[in-house]
Structure formats: C-alpha cells, structure tokens
mmCIF file with all atom_site columns, C-alpha atoms in Angstrom:
data_model
loop_
_atom_site.group_PDB
_atom_site.id
_atom_site.type_symbol
_atom_site.label_atom_id
_atom_site.label_alt_id
_atom_site.label_comp_id
_atom_site.label_asym_id
_atom_site.label_entity_id
_atom_site.label_seq_id
_atom_site.pdbx_PDB_ins_code
_atom_site.Cartn_x
_atom_site.Cartn_y
_atom_site.Cartn_z
_atom_site.occupancy
_atom_site.B_iso_or_equiv
_atom_site.pdbx_formal_charge
_atom_site.auth_seq_id
_atom_site.auth_comp_id
_atom_site.auth_asym_id
_atom_site.auth_atom_id
_atom_site.pdbx_PDB_model_num
ATOM 1  C CA . MET A 1 1  ? 108.683 87.978  83.245  1.00 0.00 ? 85  MET A CA 1
ATOM 2  C CA . SER A 1 2  ? 111.467 87.137  80.823  1.00 0.00 ? 86  SER A CA 1
ATOM 3  C CA . GLN A 1 3  ? 113.774 84.198  81.322  1.00 0.00 ? 87  GLN A CA 1
ATOM 4  C CA . PHE A 1 4  ? 116.743 86.567  81.569  1.00 0.00 ? 88  PHE A CA 1
ATOM 5  C CA . VAL A 1 5  ? 115.161 88.502  84.449  1.00 0.00 ? 89  VAL A CA 1
ATOM 6  C CA . ARG A 1 6  ? 114.361 85.237  86.272  1.00 0.00 ? 90  ARG A CA 1
ATOM 7  C CA . LYS A 1 7  ? 117.987 84.102  85.918  1.00 0.00 ? 91  LYS A CA 1
ATOM 8  C CA . ILE A 1 8  ? 119.293 87.441  87.235  1.00 0.00 ? 92  ILE A CA 1
ATOM 9  C CA . ARG A 1 9  ? 116.952 87.280  90.241  1.00 0.00 ? 93  ARG A CA 1
ATOM 10 C CA . LYS A 1 10 ? 117.930 83.677  90.991  1.00 0.00 ? 94  LYS A CA 1
ATOM 11 C CA . TRP A 1 11 ? 121.609 84.565  90.723  1.00 0.00 ? 95  TRP A CA 1
ATOM 12 C CA . THR A 1 12 ? 121.057 87.531  93.063  1.00 0.00 ? 96  THR A CA 1
ATOM 13 C CA . VAL A 1 13 ? 119.322 85.336  95.645  1.00 0.00 ? 97  VAL A CA 1
ATOM 14 C CA . ASP A 1 14 ? 122.041 82.664  95.446  1.00 0.00 ? 98  ASP A CA 1
ATOM 15 C CA . ALA A 1 15 ? 125.109 84.913  95.207  1.00 0.00 ? 99  ALA A CA 1
ATOM 16 C CA . LEU A 1 16 ? 124.135 87.499  97.805  1.00 0.00 ? 100 LEU A CA 1
ATOM 17 C CA . ASP A 1 17 ? 122.279 85.063  100.072 1.00 0.00 ? 101 ASP A CA 1
ATOM 18 C CA . LEU A 1 18 ? 119.194 87.313  100.098 1.00 0.00 ? 102 LEU A CA 1
ATOM 19 C CA . PRO A 1 19 ? 115.734 86.117  101.166 1.00 0.00 ? 103 PRO A CA 1
ATOM 20 C CA . SER A 1 20 ? 113.615 85.045  98.183  1.00 0.00 ? 104 SER A CA 1
ATOM 21 C CA . ASP A 1 21 ? 110.593 87.053  99.319  1.00 0.00 ? 105 ASP A CA 1
ATOM 22 C CA . LEU A 1 22 ? 112.620 90.256  99.119  1.00 0.00 ? 106 LEU A CA 1
ATOM 23 C CA . VAL A 1 23 ? 113.938 89.716  95.592  1.00 0.00 ? 107 VAL A CA 1
ATOM 24 C CA . TYR A 1 24 ? 110.805 88.127  94.094  1.00 0.00 ? 108 TYR A CA 1
ATOM 25 C CA . ASP A 1 25 ? 108.345 90.468  95.896  1.00 0.00 ? 109 ASP A CA 1
ATOM 26 C CA . LEU A 1 26 ? 106.582 87.511  97.529  1.00 0.00 ? 110 LEU A CA 1
ATOM 27 C CA . PRO A 1 27 ? 104.283 87.815  100.541 1.00 0.00 ? 111 PRO A CA 1
ATOM 28 C CA . ARG A 1 28 ? 105.670 86.751  103.905 1.00 0.00 ? 112 ARG A CA 1
ATOM 29 C CA . LEU A 1 29 ? 103.168 85.412  106.433 1.00 0.00 ? 113 LEU A CA 1
ATOM 30 C CA . THR A 1 30 ? 103.742 84.833  110.131 1.00 0.00 ? 114 THR A CA 1
ATOM 31 C CA . LEU A 1 31 ? 100.926 83.010  111.934 1.00 0.00 ? 115 LEU A CA 1
ATOM 32 C CA . ILE A 1 32 ? 101.001 82.953  115.717 1.00 0.00 ? 116 ILE A CA 1
ATOM 33 C CA . GLY A 1 33 ? 98.843  80.222  117.198 1.00 0.00 ? 117 GLY A CA 1
ATOM 34 C CA . GLY A 1 34 ? 95.832  80.762  114.987 1.00 0.00 ? 118 GLY A CA 1
ATOM 35 C CA . GLN A 1 35 ? 95.205  84.061  116.778 1.00 0.00 ? 119 GLN A CA 1
ATOM 36 C CA . GLN A 1 36 ? 97.429  86.596  115.033 1.00 0.00 ? 120 GLN A CA 1
ATOM 37 C CA . LEU A 1 37 ? 98.605  86.892  111.421 1.00 0.00 ? 121 LEU A CA 1
ATOM 38 C CA . TYR A 1 38 ? 101.334 89.259  110.223 1.00 0.00 ? 122 TYR A CA 1
ATOM 39 C CA . ILE A 1 39 ? 101.488 89.742  106.444 1.00 0.00 ? 123 ILE A CA 1
ATOM 40 C CA . GLU A 1 40 ? 104.261 91.578  104.599 1.00 0.00 ? 124 GLU A CA 1
ATOM 41 C CA . ASN A 1 41 ? 104.405 92.645  100.931 1.00 0.00 ? 125 ASN A CA 1
ATOM 42 C CA . HIS A 1 42 ? 100.686 93.165  100.297 1.00 0.00 ? 126 HIS A CA 1
ATOM 43 C CA . ARG A 1 43 ? 99.265  95.675  97.810  1.00 0.00 ? 127 ARG A CA 1
ATOM 44 C CA . GLY A 1 44 ? 96.098  96.691  99.635  1.00 0.00 ? 128 GLY A CA 1
ATOM 45 C CA . VAL A 1 45 ? 92.894  95.467  101.217 1.00 0.00 ? 129 VAL A CA 1
ATOM 46 C CA . VAL A 1 46 ? 90.330  94.285  98.667  1.00 0.00 ? 130 VAL A CA 1
ATOM 47 C CA . HIS A 1 47 ? 87.648  93.137  101.140 1.00 0.00 ? 131 HIS A CA 1
ATOM 48 C CA . PHE A 1 48 ? 87.334  93.034  104.924 1.00 0.00 ? 132 PHE A CA 1
ATOM 49 C CA . SER A 1 49 ? 84.672  91.701  107.268 1.00 0.00 ? 133 SER A CA 1
ATOM 50 C CA . PRO A 1 50 ? 84.846  90.005  110.704 1.00 0.00 ? 134 PRO A CA 1
ATOM 51 C CA . GLU A 1 51 ? 84.865  86.655  108.848 1.00 0.00 ? 135 GLU A CA 1
ATOM 52 C CA . GLU A 1 52 ? 87.058  87.380  105.797 1.00 0.00 ? 136 GLU A CA 1
ATOM 53 C CA . LEU A 1 53 ? 90.021  89.422  104.638 1.00 0.00 ? 137 LEU A CA 1
ATOM 54 C CA . HIS A 1 54 ? 91.149  89.604  101.002 1.00 0.00 ? 138 HIS A CA 1
ATOM 55 C CA . LEU A 1 55 ? 94.493  91.258  100.250 1.00 0.00 ? 139 LEU A CA 1
ATOM 56 C CA . ALA A 1 56 ? 95.885  92.144  96.846  1.00 0.00 ? 140 ALA A CA 1
ATOM 57 C CA . LEU A 1 57 ? 99.401  90.840  96.216  1.00 0.00 ? 141 LEU A CA 1
ATOM 58 C CA . SER A 1 58 ? 101.866 91.609  93.455  1.00 0.00 ? 142 SER A CA 1
ATOM 59 C CA . GLN A 1 59 ? 100.748 88.323  91.850  1.00 0.00 ? 143 GLN A CA 1
ATOM 60 C CA . GLY A 1 60 ? 97.289  87.227  92.965  1.00 0.00 ? 144 GLY A CA 1
ATOM 61 C CA . THR A 1 61 ? 95.358  87.556  96.200  1.00 0.00 ? 145 THR A CA 1
ATOM 62 C CA . LEU A 1 62 ? 95.481  86.229  99.737  1.00 0.00 ? 146 LEU A CA 1
ATOM 63 C CA . GLU A 1 63 ? 92.262  85.216  101.504 1.00 0.00 ? 147 GLU A CA 1
ATOM 64 C CA . VAL A 1 64 ? 92.056  84.835  105.278 1.00 0.00 ? 148 VAL A CA 1
ATOM 65 C CA . GLU A 1 65 ? 89.023  83.131  106.820 1.00 0.00 ? 149 GLU A CA 1
ATOM 66 C CA . GLY A 1 66 ? 88.146  83.340  110.485 1.00 0.00 ? 150 GLY A CA 1
ATOM 67 C CA . LYS A 1 67 ? 85.872  84.724  113.136 1.00 0.00 ? 151 LYS A CA 1
ATOM 68 C CA . GLU A 1 68 ? 86.003  88.029  114.998 1.00 0.00 ? 152 GLU A CA 1
ATOM 69 C CA . LEU A 1 69 ? 88.817  89.235  112.710 1.00 0.00 ? 153 LEU A CA 1
ATOM 70 C CA . VAL A 1 70 ? 90.183  92.697  113.443 1.00 0.00 ? 154 VAL A CA 1
ATOM 71 C CA . ILE A 1 71 ? 92.850  94.684  111.612 1.00 0.00 ? 155 ILE A CA 1
ATOM 72 C CA . LYS A 1 72 ? 95.166  95.686  114.472 1.00 0.00 ? 156 LYS A CA 1
ATOM 73 C CA . ALA A 1 73 ? 97.662  97.569  112.311 1.00 0.00 ? 157 ALA A CA 1
ATOM 74 C CA . ILE A 1 74 ? 97.952  98.433  108.657 1.00 0.00 ? 158 ILE A CA 1
ATOM 75 C CA . MET A 1 75 ? 100.923 99.999  106.917 1.00 0.00 ? 159 MET A CA 1
ATOM 76 C CA . PRO A 1 76 ? 101.732 100.464 103.211 1.00 0.00 ? 160 PRO A CA 1
ATOM 77 C CA . GLU A 1 77 ? 103.128 96.923  102.831 1.00 0.00 ? 161 GLU A CA 1
ATOM 78 C CA . GLU A 1 78 ? 102.299 95.257  106.162 1.00 0.00 ? 162 GLU A CA 1
ATOM 79 C CA . VAL A 1 79 ? 99.113  94.294  107.976 1.00 0.00 ? 163 VAL A CA 1
ATOM 80 C CA . VAL A 1 80 ? 98.431  92.637  111.351 1.00 0.00 ? 164 VAL A CA 1
ATOM 81 C CA . ILE A 1 81 ? 95.205  90.658  111.791 1.00 0.00 ? 165 ILE A CA 1
ATOM 82 C CA . GLU A 1 82 ? 93.890  89.291  115.086 1.00 0.00 ? 166 GLU A CA 1
ATOM 83 C CA . GLY A 1 83 ? 90.973  86.957  115.802 1.00 0.00 ? 167 GLY A CA 1
ATOM 84 C CA . ARG A 1 84 ? 90.303  83.263  115.336 1.00 0.00 ? 168 ARG A CA 1
ATOM 85 C CA . ILE A 1 85 ? 91.993  82.352  112.052 1.00 0.00 ? 169 ILE A CA 1
ATOM 86 C CA . PHE A 1 86 ? 90.638  79.198  110.402 1.00 0.00 ? 170 PHE A CA 1
ATOM 87 C CA . GLY A 1 87 ? 92.233  79.258  106.966 1.00 0.00 ? 171 GLY A CA 1
ATOM 88 C CA . ILE A 1 88 ? 94.567  81.072  104.600 1.00 0.00 ? 172 ILE A CA 1
ATOM 89 C CA . LYS A 1 89 ? 94.325  80.703  100.810 1.00 0.00 ? 173 LYS A CA 1
ATOM 90 C CA . TYR A 1 90 ? 96.703  82.006  98.172  1.00 0.00 ? 174 TYR A CA 1
ATOM 91 C CA . ARG A 1 91 ? 95.155  82.561  94.767  1.00 0.00 ? 175 ARG A CA 1
ATOM 92 C CA . GLY A 1 92 ? 97.748  83.145  92.059  1.00 0.00 ? 176 GLY A CA 1
ATOM 93 C CA . MET A 1 93 ? 97.232  84.988  88.790  1.00 0.00 ? 177 MET A CA 1
ATOM 94 C CA . GLU A 1 94 ? 96.307  81.749  86.964  1.00 0.00 ? 178 GLU A CA 1
ATOM 95 C CA . GLU A 1 95 ? 92.995  81.346  88.829  1.00 0.00 ? 179 GLU A CA 1
#
C-alpha cells in the first residue's frame, strides 16, 4: 500500500471519526467468556475441525484453538463460533 493511500485512510479515520477496522478492512473480534466468538471482516474458512478454525483475512489468517467448536452462523463477512475457546492467533502476511 502506498504512503499516499495510508495518509488518506488515516485522515479519513481522524477527520470523520470512523472506526479503524472499517477503513483499514481489519478483523473485529468479540469474545464472550471463552464460550462464543464473533468475527467480522473475514474472507472465508480455510480449515475447520472441533479443535481448530482457520479463517482467511484480507491480510493474513486468524487461528482459533479450542474444544467442541461449532460454527453457529456464517455469513459472507461474519462468523459465530461456539465451544470452549482456548486461544486466538493472528498471523499476518509477514509470517
């Protein structure tokens, strides 16, 4: 991404008081008590099992580790996971 585009996005976030995740296309995660995880701005399921979920993101992947994981809802850019969630890892493009 060019420096000019980054400056325009930063100005947009600051001037219009918009959430960063909206402008920068970042994932937004909401974890509820280690039992439910709501993820916005994903690009698709790469891998799913009762112990692991891997989601593609615009820049990298998101890995969820747990037990008895179930996809309760999946929409084009949102997914709801339930089960016992032990860990969440973000792997950027550099890795």
